[in-house]
């Protein structure tokens, strides 16, 4: 979500800040702003819309500075306006950017107003900057003022502050929203994600919960949650810097759809040994944990939740362990039952998803035998805070609608299923042998693009749609529906096909396309009956079916053939045509495919 970049340097930092924001823009893009300090002058430039608008505004203003902070916003409190864009300023002295939500902003605002502070914005964030300004009058340093201020804050923040009177330092604080310090030579940086800083450094310090730090050009001082000085490890990043190019593709999403065979190959590389999984891919203790595990509790949000739902079918059928899957924002606010020898598995592309992280922290107090994450970002909070981690190797995913992160999560979950089966002495070779065919099978399914592009024309004027699947394809139908609504803004619902007659059949008419995911498995005949129920009521059906499933196109049915795949990997393969369908419908409708309205990547707020 909101992107933060800050720098304290000898050279002007304008370019570094703007370039950093561009790399984070996919995380929040309703407005952006920068505050720069030079020779005791504080300048702020803000713009509604994309970072390009801010870039133009900064160029036009001619402002520059050797210390600065910048932000792309995904609004939580207050509309999308220039005034509400960050940085927020107090008394033309202190500038601040913030990622998160201050839950007690109303009471703080009331007190600060009584004390004479004037609020310009509707944001929760503005209370922070005035509070720090007020405390600055009572403390010797900005560092101490920030330390005192955070004690009064409830909610979540990653925040960066500087005072124009002493602009050789920036103060940062983290609680609930990630921040990473980038170390340069005679210059230092801060960002909400290392991606923002890859052009200027490879050396990072990931701040931990409750940390406050003072950063100057040459020094970094970190204080832990108790205010005690601490040393944090410096990590050298090997993430590729090249995340910005779309190459020959019109959109990041299309590029990322086509990268899936390679992303799956990379995720598998070095992790299979004959027809066995190298359990080390999950971490040191994995063997013993997988031997002992009796139950798996999966926690995730959005697309990652759908991958967890697929895994439930796999784990119960092939590994013989029971499995529950729950949305993180539900799990974290209820009292749940912890089964004996239960492994907690979180799934998140970014590893910073606020609800999932909070659920992990809660679960760690509840007696799970171990925690594990399936994640795409090394060094992220979920990876650092879990006992085991399986890193997907999807590479940076820039399109807000997740594609390659999802399919590589499924690969991680297949590997988990095979690993647990293996450690329990079950036959895992059927899974491993099917996994090995996946990259080629995904390539074959990409060949469907042309036909799907033509089919997409029929969806462009539709307002509603229904996705159907059975068994492990039901979550794939849910993921297909999510993709379509995310990027084309067509209302899409998914149902387990057997549920149709319990309600949704009432919706069927010729204006409501029905998309059916139909691999050739033991549920095919049941699914065909459900399709006939729809046809009998005038519905138009679009079937993605195995070549041998014997569906025939006619006036009320369009059949898109998918090459035959082993049933266990069918959910991964059938994901591709649904992604392509959403993509082409969105292109025809002319929506912003990579940055759909109201959404953002890496959901770091509740
Ligand atoms: N609450 C702040 C920051 C929002 C945010 O962190 N989004 O990811 C605001 O609304 O400006």
XYZ file of C-alpha atoms and ligand atoms in Angstrom:
617
model
C 0.000 0.000 0.000
C 1.326 3.509 0.645
C 4.903 3.778 -0.498
C 7.486 5.663 1.534
C 10.952 6.805 0.448
C 13.343 9.069 2.365
C 16.946 10.142 1.928
C 19.613 12.151 3.701
C 22.572 12.861 1.458
C 25.054 15.431 0.239
C 23.718 15.344 -3.303
C 20.185 16.501 -4.193
C 17.764 13.665 -3.464
C 14.799 14.691 -5.656
C 15.537 12.092 -8.365
C 16.186 9.313 -5.853
C 12.840 9.986 -4.166
C 10.829 10.154 -7.383
C 12.495 7.047 -8.849
C 11.865 5.218 -5.564
C 8.199 6.238 -5.592
C 7.831 4.984 -9.161
C 9.050 1.578 -8.073
C 6.439 1.566 -5.301
C 3.622 3.163 -7.226
C 1.780 -0.117 -7.787
C 1.259 -0.236 -4.019
C -0.876 2.855 -3.857
C -1.432 5.461 -6.457
C -4.172 7.906 -5.680
C -1.836 10.802 -4.934
C 1.795 11.473 -4.132
C 3.969 14.085 -2.492
C 7.472 15.056 -1.507
C 9.015 17.357 1.135
C 12.557 18.585 0.528
C 14.820 20.594 2.762
C 17.673 22.818 1.610
C 19.511 25.444 3.645
C 16.748 25.795 6.201
C 13.957 25.987 3.635
C 11.209 23.370 3.604
C 9.384 22.838 0.303
C 6.454 20.531 -0.262
C 5.033 19.477 -3.621
C 1.953 17.266 -3.961
C -0.150 15.982 -6.826
C -3.301 13.923 -7.179
C -2.970 10.867 -9.429
C 0.114 9.009 -10.535
C 3.734 9.668 -9.591
C 4.269 11.066 -13.110
C 2.050 13.999 -12.077
C 4.219 14.597 -9.019
C 7.371 14.295 -11.114
C 6.093 16.998 -13.463
C 5.039 19.213 -10.546
C 8.451 18.884 -8.852
C 10.229 19.689 -12.133
C 8.005 22.721 -12.659
C 8.514 23.970 -9.100
C 12.288 23.749 -9.424
C 12.593 22.709 -5.751
C 15.459 20.567 -4.616
C 17.015 19.364 -1.378
C 19.651 17.109 0.148
C 17.196 15.731 2.694
C 13.730 14.635 1.741
C 10.783 12.321 2.248
C 8.241 11.145 -0.302
C 5.021 9.139 -0.349
C 2.470 7.534 -2.662
C -0.903 7.332 -0.962
C -3.682 4.770 -0.876
C -6.249 6.722 1.107
C -7.771 5.229 4.227
C -8.893 8.411 6.030
C -9.919 11.402 3.960
C -10.619 11.667 0.255
C -8.153 11.690 -2.582
C -7.103 15.338 -2.622
C -3.868 17.282 -2.759
C -4.410 18.483 0.800
C -4.788 14.936 2.107
C -1.700 13.708 0.222
C 1.425 13.256 2.341
C 3.832 14.696 3.521
C 1.972 16.546 6.246
C 3.623 19.566 7.799
C 3.396 21.177 11.226
C 4.115 24.885 11.629
C 6.247 24.891 8.492
C 8.906 23.102 10.545
C 8.317 19.373 10.735
C 7.428 17.133 7.772
C 6.072 13.591 8.053
C 4.915 10.678 5.877
C 2.995 7.689 7.184
C 1.843 4.260 6.145
C -0.847 2.769 8.364
C -3.846 3.881 10.379
C -3.832 5.830 13.644
C -6.908 4.479 15.398
C -7.049 7.071 18.191
C -6.722 9.993 15.764
C -10.022 11.559 16.821
C -9.149 11.949 20.492
C -5.609 13.148 19.689
C -6.980 15.636 17.173
C -9.410 17.069 19.749
C -6.605 17.642 22.274
C -4.243 19.132 19.694
C -6.962 21.456 18.411
C -7.584 22.660 21.975
C -3.866 23.302 22.190
C -4.062 25.569 19.154
C -3.039 23.331 16.262
C -4.826 23.932 12.972
C -5.639 20.879 10.885
C -5.621 21.210 7.125
C -6.388 17.650 6.085
C -8.962 14.974 6.893
C -6.313 12.315 7.428
C -5.541 10.398 10.575
C -1.862 11.017 9.755
C -1.899 14.747 10.425
C -2.276 14.208 14.182
C 1.165 12.580 14.209
C 3.017 15.547 12.831
C 1.356 18.047 15.174
C 1.849 15.741 18.150
C 5.553 15.438 17.364
C 5.771 19.205 16.917
C 4.125 19.749 20.290
C 6.417 17.249 22.016
C 9.419 18.836 20.291
C 8.874 21.877 22.543
C 9.408 19.643 25.612
C 12.241 17.402 24.391
C 15.828 18.102 23.442
C 15.755 16.252 20.167
C 13.439 15.177 17.396
C 14.384 11.573 18.225
C 13.090 11.932 21.789
C 9.960 13.714 20.555
C 9.176 10.846 18.174
C 9.881 8.286 20.917
C 7.442 10.139 23.179
C 4.845 10.542 20.431
C 4.670 6.870 19.479
C 3.796 6.036 23.075
C 0.532 7.926 22.532
C -0.348 6.304 19.201
C -2.766 3.405 18.804
C -2.898 1.598 15.491
C -0.248 0.976 12.868
C 2.500 3.130 11.464
C 5.625 3.173 9.423
C 6.592 6.824 9.604
C 9.449 9.091 8.543
C 9.928 12.584 9.961
C 12.379 15.445 9.691
C 12.709 18.942 11.111
C 13.961 21.630 8.744
C 15.921 23.188 11.627
C 18.156 20.108 11.704
C 17.803 18.538 8.303
C 20.931 16.419 8.598
C 18.836 13.734 10.250
C 15.596 11.881 9.633
C 13.766 9.953 12.336
C 11.799 6.831 11.502
C 9.500 4.570 13.525
C 7.855 1.246 12.765
C 4.897 -0.502 14.342
C 2.691 -2.665 12.143
C 3.892 -1.245 8.815
C 7.257 -2.214 7.316
C 10.294 0.046 6.996
C 13.760 -0.754 5.734
C 16.904 1.365 6.060
C 19.163 1.459 2.996
C 22.855 2.051 3.673
C 24.887 4.123 1.221
C 28.328 5.714 1.239
C 28.028 9.073 2.940
C 24.260 8.902 2.411
C 21.483 6.808 3.886
C 17.930 6.003 2.932
C 14.630 4.724 4.259
C 11.757 3.049 2.417
C 8.678 0.962 3.010
C 10.171 -1.667 0.669
C 13.729 -2.424 -0.425
C 12.560 -2.324 -4.073
C 12.405 1.452 -3.853
C 16.113 1.704 -3.057
C 17.707 -0.933 -5.288
C 19.108 1.732 -7.604
C 21.098 3.304 -4.743
C 22.057 0.444 -2.413
C 22.052 -3.299 -1.858
C 22.623 -3.139 1.915
C 19.559 -3.071 4.088
C 18.514 -3.118 7.724
C 14.943 -4.320 8.254
C 13.448 -2.525 11.243
C 11.552 -4.610 13.751
C 8.282 -3.956 15.519
C 8.546 -0.972 17.858
C 11.905 0.216 16.497
C 12.688 3.925 16.287
C 15.801 5.034 14.404
C 17.819 8.183 13.774
C 19.442 8.303 10.365
C 22.089 10.781 9.242
C 24.374 10.703 6.191
C 26.996 8.677 8.067
C 25.222 7.069 10.993
C 22.258 4.885 11.869
C 21.131 4.579 15.505
C 18.327 2.124 16.259
C 16.304 1.867 19.477
C 14.081 -1.096 20.251
C 10.536 -1.111 21.593
C 11.867 -0.390 25.109
C 13.911 2.560 23.893
C 17.208 0.672 24.301
C 19.906 1.016 21.613
C 20.126 -2.139 19.490
C 22.178 -3.492 16.609
C 20.218 -4.947 13.708
C 21.722 -7.196 11.074
C 22.752 -5.688 7.737
C 21.376 -7.846 4.911
C 22.739 -7.782 1.374
C 19.886 -8.010 -1.118
C 20.173 -10.074 -4.264
C 16.772 -9.066 -5.628
C 16.936 -8.051 -9.272
C 16.793 -4.329 -9.804
C 15.050 -4.719 -13.106
C 11.441 -4.556 -12.099
C 10.437 -1.589 -14.143
C 10.297 -2.853 -17.714
C 7.210 -4.207 -19.438
C 9.376 -5.409 -22.315
C 7.332 -6.237 -25.394
C 4.120 -6.474 -23.369
C 1.401 -3.865 -23.203
C 0.833 -4.375 -19.478
C 2.732 -5.810 -16.516
C -0.160 -8.184 -15.946
C 0.207 -9.731 -19.401
C 3.979 -9.990 -18.954
C 3.468 -11.671 -15.598
C 0.901 -14.098 -17.030
C 3.462 -15.126 -19.657
C 6.238 -15.377 -17.060
C 4.423 -18.164 -15.236
C 6.174 -21.168 -16.827
C 9.528 -19.564 -15.945
C 8.379 -18.545 -12.447
C 7.274 -22.135 -11.770
C 10.577 -23.497 -13.157
C 12.494 -21.137 -10.869
C 10.345 -22.129 -7.902
C 11.050 -25.816 -8.527
C 14.748 -25.447 -9.302
C 16.963 -27.411 -6.916
C 13.999 -28.481 -4.811
C 13.249 -31.860 -6.365
C 15.451 -34.883 -6.030
C 14.254 -37.651 -8.357
C 10.667 -38.261 -7.345
C 11.178 -36.761 -3.889
C 10.910 -33.199 -2.598
C 13.964 -31.676 -0.883
C 12.257 -30.855 2.373
C 15.114 -28.412 3.160
C 13.316 -25.969 0.856
C 11.041 -25.260 3.841
C 13.771 -24.743 6.459
C 15.929 -26.635 8.922
C 13.296 -28.136 11.183
C 10.895 -29.101 8.398
C 11.499 -32.878 8.422
C 10.517 -33.354 12.024
C 7.622 -30.915 11.872
C 6.172 -32.633 8.790
C 6.541 -36.040 10.452
C 4.609 -34.877 13.510
C 1.969 -32.677 11.896
C -1.636 -33.846 12.118
C -3.491 -30.706 11.103
C -2.747 -27.687 8.900
C -4.371 -24.301 9.554
C -3.988 -21.992 6.550
C -4.422 -18.225 6.941
C -4.412 -15.781 4.020
C -6.274 -12.983 2.220
C -7.559 -12.464 -1.330
C -5.832 -14.461 -4.042
C -3.558 -16.136 -1.475
C -6.674 -17.336 0.344
C -7.785 -19.045 -2.866
C -4.456 -20.878 -3.149
C -4.959 -22.028 0.444
C -8.421 -23.307 -0.436
C -6.976 -25.414 -3.250
C -4.351 -26.776 -0.844
C -7.047 -28.049 1.486
C -8.177 -30.503 -1.193
C -4.587 -31.615 -1.784
C -3.507 -31.944 1.845
C -6.511 -33.983 2.918
C -6.459 -36.269 -0.145
C -2.742 -36.832 -0.682
C -1.027 -36.094 2.654
C -3.748 -37.435 4.942
C -3.768 -34.444 7.295
C -6.841 -32.406 8.087
C -6.823 -28.784 6.952
C -8.778 -25.607 7.646
C -8.435 -22.429 5.612
C -9.487 -19.059 6.965
C -9.427 -15.428 5.892
C -6.865 -13.646 8.069
C -9.096 -10.706 8.975
C -11.651 -13.171 10.387
C -9.175 -15.465 12.126
C -7.489 -12.640 14.004
C -10.684 -11.438 15.666
C -12.221 -14.670 16.909
C -11.350 -17.384 19.360
C -10.421 -20.431 17.320
C -9.710 -24.021 18.256
C -6.116 -25.227 17.937
C -5.934 -28.871 16.869
C -3.262 -31.198 18.226
C 0.069 -31.011 16.350
C -1.217 -28.208 14.204
C 0.976 -26.382 11.687
C 0.026 -22.774 10.963
C 0.619 -21.818 7.312
C 0.367 -18.198 6.182
C 0.358 -17.287 2.487
C 1.188 -13.825 1.163
C 2.937 -12.493 -1.939
C 4.534 -9.547 -0.134
C 4.990 -11.069 3.302
C 3.686 -7.782 4.725
C -0.090 -8.296 4.449
C -1.273 -6.604 7.636
C -4.102 -8.994 8.530
C -2.043 -12.099 7.798
C 0.886 -10.824 9.840
C -1.394 -9.985 12.754
C -2.949 -13.454 12.507
C 0.503 -15.059 12.636
C 1.450 -13.030 15.707
C -1.787 -14.004 17.418
C -1.412 -17.678 16.478
C 2.095 -17.780 17.925
C 0.539 -17.291 21.351
C -2.010 -20.047 20.811
C -0.025 -23.268 20.903
C 0.563 -24.198 17.270
C 3.438 -26.680 16.939
C 5.104 -24.451 14.327
C 4.442 -21.678 11.843
C 5.311 -21.625 8.194
C 4.880 -19.061 5.441
C 4.657 -19.299 1.670
C 5.931 -15.979 0.446
C 7.534 -14.230 -2.533
C 9.634 -11.586 -0.784
C 12.805 -12.632 1.054
C 13.375 -10.773 4.302
C 9.727 -9.752 4.625
C 8.026 -9.744 8.026
C 6.209 -13.067 7.524
C 9.448 -14.768 6.492
C 11.367 -13.378 9.439
C 8.689 -14.175 11.984
C 7.805 -17.738 10.866
C 9.613 -20.924 11.903
C 9.631 -22.254 8.332
C 9.422 -20.479 4.990
C 8.929 -21.650 1.446
C 10.053 -18.904 -0.913
C 8.231 -18.750 -4.214
C 10.539 -17.509 -6.950
C 8.012 -15.572 -8.983
C 10.171 -12.428 -9.145
C 8.712 -8.985 -8.576
C 5.003 -8.872 -9.353
C 3.968 -5.353 -10.348
C 0.439 -5.826 -11.709
C -1.947 -5.296 -8.817
C -3.999 -8.341 -9.841
C -1.897 -11.285 -8.766
C -1.023 -13.903 -11.393
C 2.404 -15.520 -11.150
C 2.455 -15.111 -7.371
C -0.713 -17.230 -7.222
C 0.499 -20.072 -9.439
C 3.848 -20.249 -7.639
C 2.017 -20.318 -4.296
C 0.110 -23.316 -5.632
C 3.437 -24.929 -6.495
C 4.664 -24.269 -2.933
C 1.499 -25.855 -1.565
C 1.893 -28.878 -3.846
C 5.457 -29.239 -2.570
C 4.153 -28.966 0.998
C 1.586 -31.683 0.285
C 4.239 -33.953 -1.250
C 6.670 -33.247 1.619
C 4.171 -34.109 4.351
C 3.081 -37.231 2.413
C 6.743 -38.201 2.044
C 7.597 -37.694 5.724
C 4.564 -39.782 6.675
C 5.671 -42.631 4.413
C 2.950 -42.082 1.802
C 3.516 -42.220 -1.935
C 4.395 -38.720 -3.077
C 5.767 -39.694 -6.491
C 2.441 -39.104 -8.267
C 2.516 -35.495 -7.039
C 6.176 -34.897 -7.848
C 5.925 -36.419 -11.311
C 2.909 -34.244 -12.094
C 4.661 -31.130 -10.743
C 7.553 -31.704 -13.125
C 5.213 -31.413 -16.112
C 3.811 -28.092 -14.916
C 6.060 -25.581 -16.734
C 5.331 -27.227 -20.105
C 1.634 -27.552 -19.350
C 1.486 -23.857 -18.467
C 3.200 -22.997 -21.738
C 0.596 -25.024 -23.626
C -2.249 -23.235 -21.869
C -0.785 -19.855 -22.875
C -1.371 -20.909 -26.470
C -5.080 -20.406 -25.790
C -4.577 -16.621 -25.671
C -5.753 -15.854 -29.203
C -9.024 -17.756 -28.846
C -9.676 -16.208 -25.444
C -9.033 -12.709 -26.785
C -11.767 -13.283 -29.377
C -14.094 -14.711 -26.738
C -13.543 -11.682 -24.472
C -15.507 -9.484 -26.917
C -18.683 -11.208 -25.742
C -18.104 -10.055 -22.150
C -17.427 -6.392 -22.746
C -21.066 -5.262 -22.424
C -21.924 -7.570 -19.511
C -22.465 -6.358 -15.955
C -22.588 -9.660 -14.084
C -21.039 -13.108 -14.446
C -20.961 -16.421 -12.635
C -17.990 -18.785 -12.328
C -18.561 -22.459 -11.545
C -16.248 -25.277 -10.517
C -16.265 -28.412 -8.407
C -13.668 -29.901 -6.072
C -10.263 -28.233 -6.227
C -11.498 -26.223 -9.221
C -14.042 -24.409 -7.058
C -11.339 -22.125 -5.587
C -10.010 -21.656 -9.136
C -13.481 -20.447 -10.144
C -13.311 -18.054 -7.155
C -9.912 -16.795 -8.288
C -11.228 -16.370 -11.852
C -14.151 -14.320 -10.550
C -11.840 -12.204 -8.382
C -9.564 -11.452 -11.384
C -12.498 -10.408 -13.549
C -13.959 -8.054 -10.959
C -10.571 -6.600 -9.979
C -9.527 -5.454 -13.411
C -12.647 -5.253 -15.577
C -15.075 -4.092 -12.850
C -17.648 -6.654 -14.002
C -19.493 -8.122 -11.043
C -18.403 -11.751 -10.819
C -19.404 -14.432 -8.348
C -18.136 -17.960 -7.964
C -20.101 -20.967 -6.811
C -19.381 -24.597 -6.202
C -21.438 -25.944 -9.107
C -23.501 -28.191 -6.835
C -24.763 -25.100 -5.007
C -26.476 -23.594 -8.063
C -29.882 -25.019 -7.315
C -29.729 -23.628 -3.775
C -30.101 -20.060 -4.950
C -27.970 -18.668 -7.774
C -30.021 -20.386 -10.513
C -32.525 -17.582 -9.940
C -30.023 -15.167 -11.504
C -29.559 -17.016 -14.781
C -30.571 -15.302 -17.997
C -28.966 -14.595 -21.376
C -27.197 -11.489 -20.027
C -25.294 -13.365 -17.375
C -22.348 -15.340 -18.792
C -21.563 -18.528 -16.908
C -17.909 -19.580 -16.904
C -17.299 -23.238 -16.109
C -13.963 -24.868 -15.238
C -14.227 -28.482 -16.359
C -11.175 -30.734 -16.320
C -11.758 -34.389 -17.086
C -11.957 -35.893 -13.613
C -14.373 -37.944 -11.521
C -16.610 -34.903 -11.012
C -17.086 -34.224 -14.735
C -20.470 -35.939 -15.116
C -21.810 -34.144 -12.025
C -20.559 -30.871 -13.457
C -22.205 -31.598 -16.817
C -25.541 -31.995 -15.041
C -25.058 -28.584 -13.427
C -24.263 -27.094 -16.852
C -27.498 -28.567 -18.245
C -29.431 -26.971 -15.362
C -28.095 -23.603 -16.521
C -28.787 -24.269 -20.213
C -32.362 -25.249 -19.467
C -32.853 -21.739 -18.056
C -31.452 -19.813 -21.028
C -27.932 -19.157 -19.714
C -24.942 -18.727 -22.070
C -22.091 -20.972 -21.018
C -18.347 -20.637 -21.527
C -16.604 -23.898 -20.693
C -12.872 -24.362 -20.189
C -12.718 -28.109 -20.630
C -10.318 -30.962 -21.163
C -10.183 -31.938 -24.851
C -11.638 -35.330 -23.906
C -14.508 -33.962 -21.833
C -16.895 -34.093 -24.818
C -18.430 -30.642 -24.585
C -19.545 -29.293 -27.962
C -19.931 -25.634 -28.895
C -23.403 -24.514 -30.021
C -25.685 -21.476 -29.719
C -25.681 -21.519 -25.955
C -22.258 -22.951 -25.248
C -18.711 -21.868 -26.197
C -16.086 -24.505 -25.473
C -12.400 -23.651 -24.992
C -10.274 -26.783 -25.029
C -7.448 -27.179 -22.524
C -4.808 -29.863 -23.088
C -5.131 -32.869 -20.809
C -3.284 -32.578 -17.470
C -2.954 -34.786 -14.407
C -5.836 -33.997 -12.079
C -3.614 -32.864 -9.207
C -2.067 -30.023 -11.216
C -5.245 -29.093 -13.107
C -6.021 -26.178 -10.722
C -2.714 -24.524 -11.646
C -3.164 -25.036 -15.389
C -6.833 -23.939 -15.526
C -5.898 -20.693 -13.763
C -4.144 -19.440 -16.908
C -7.142 -19.235 -19.288
C -9.165 -17.464 -16.595
C -6.380 -14.907 -16.097
C -6.237 -14.349 -19.862
C -10.008 -13.930 -20.053
C -10.000 -11.222 -17.363
C -7.052 -9.510 -18.990
C -8.597 -9.302 -22.456
C -12.010 -8.250 -21.139
C -10.309 -5.431 -19.195
C -8.330 -4.343 -22.254
C -11.520 -4.228 -24.341
C -13.255 -2.242 -21.611
C -10.283 0.142 -21.431
C -9.714 -0.075 -17.686
C -6.350 0.528 -16.022
C -5.231 -3.108 -16.040
C -2.101 -2.783 -13.917
C -3.460 -0.290 -11.441
C -7.218 -0.880 -11.162
C -9.274 1.707 -9.361
C -9.421 1.692 -5.561
C -6.937 -1.163 -5.201
C -3.264 -1.428 -4.332
C -0.621 -4.083 -4.001
C 0.798 -5.329 -0.686
C -2.054 -4.588 1.680
C -0.165 -3.255 4.674
C -3.179 -1.693 6.391
C -6.091 -3.443 8.071
N -4.041 6.613 6.889
C -3.200 7.333 5.985
C -2.205 6.448 5.314
C -2.889 5.406 4.467
C -2.071 4.197 4.142
O -1.127 3.842 4.840
N -2.422 3.460 3.095
O -1.737 2.304 2.779
C -4.019 8.110 4.970
O -5.194 7.822 4.726
O -3.467 9.047 4.387
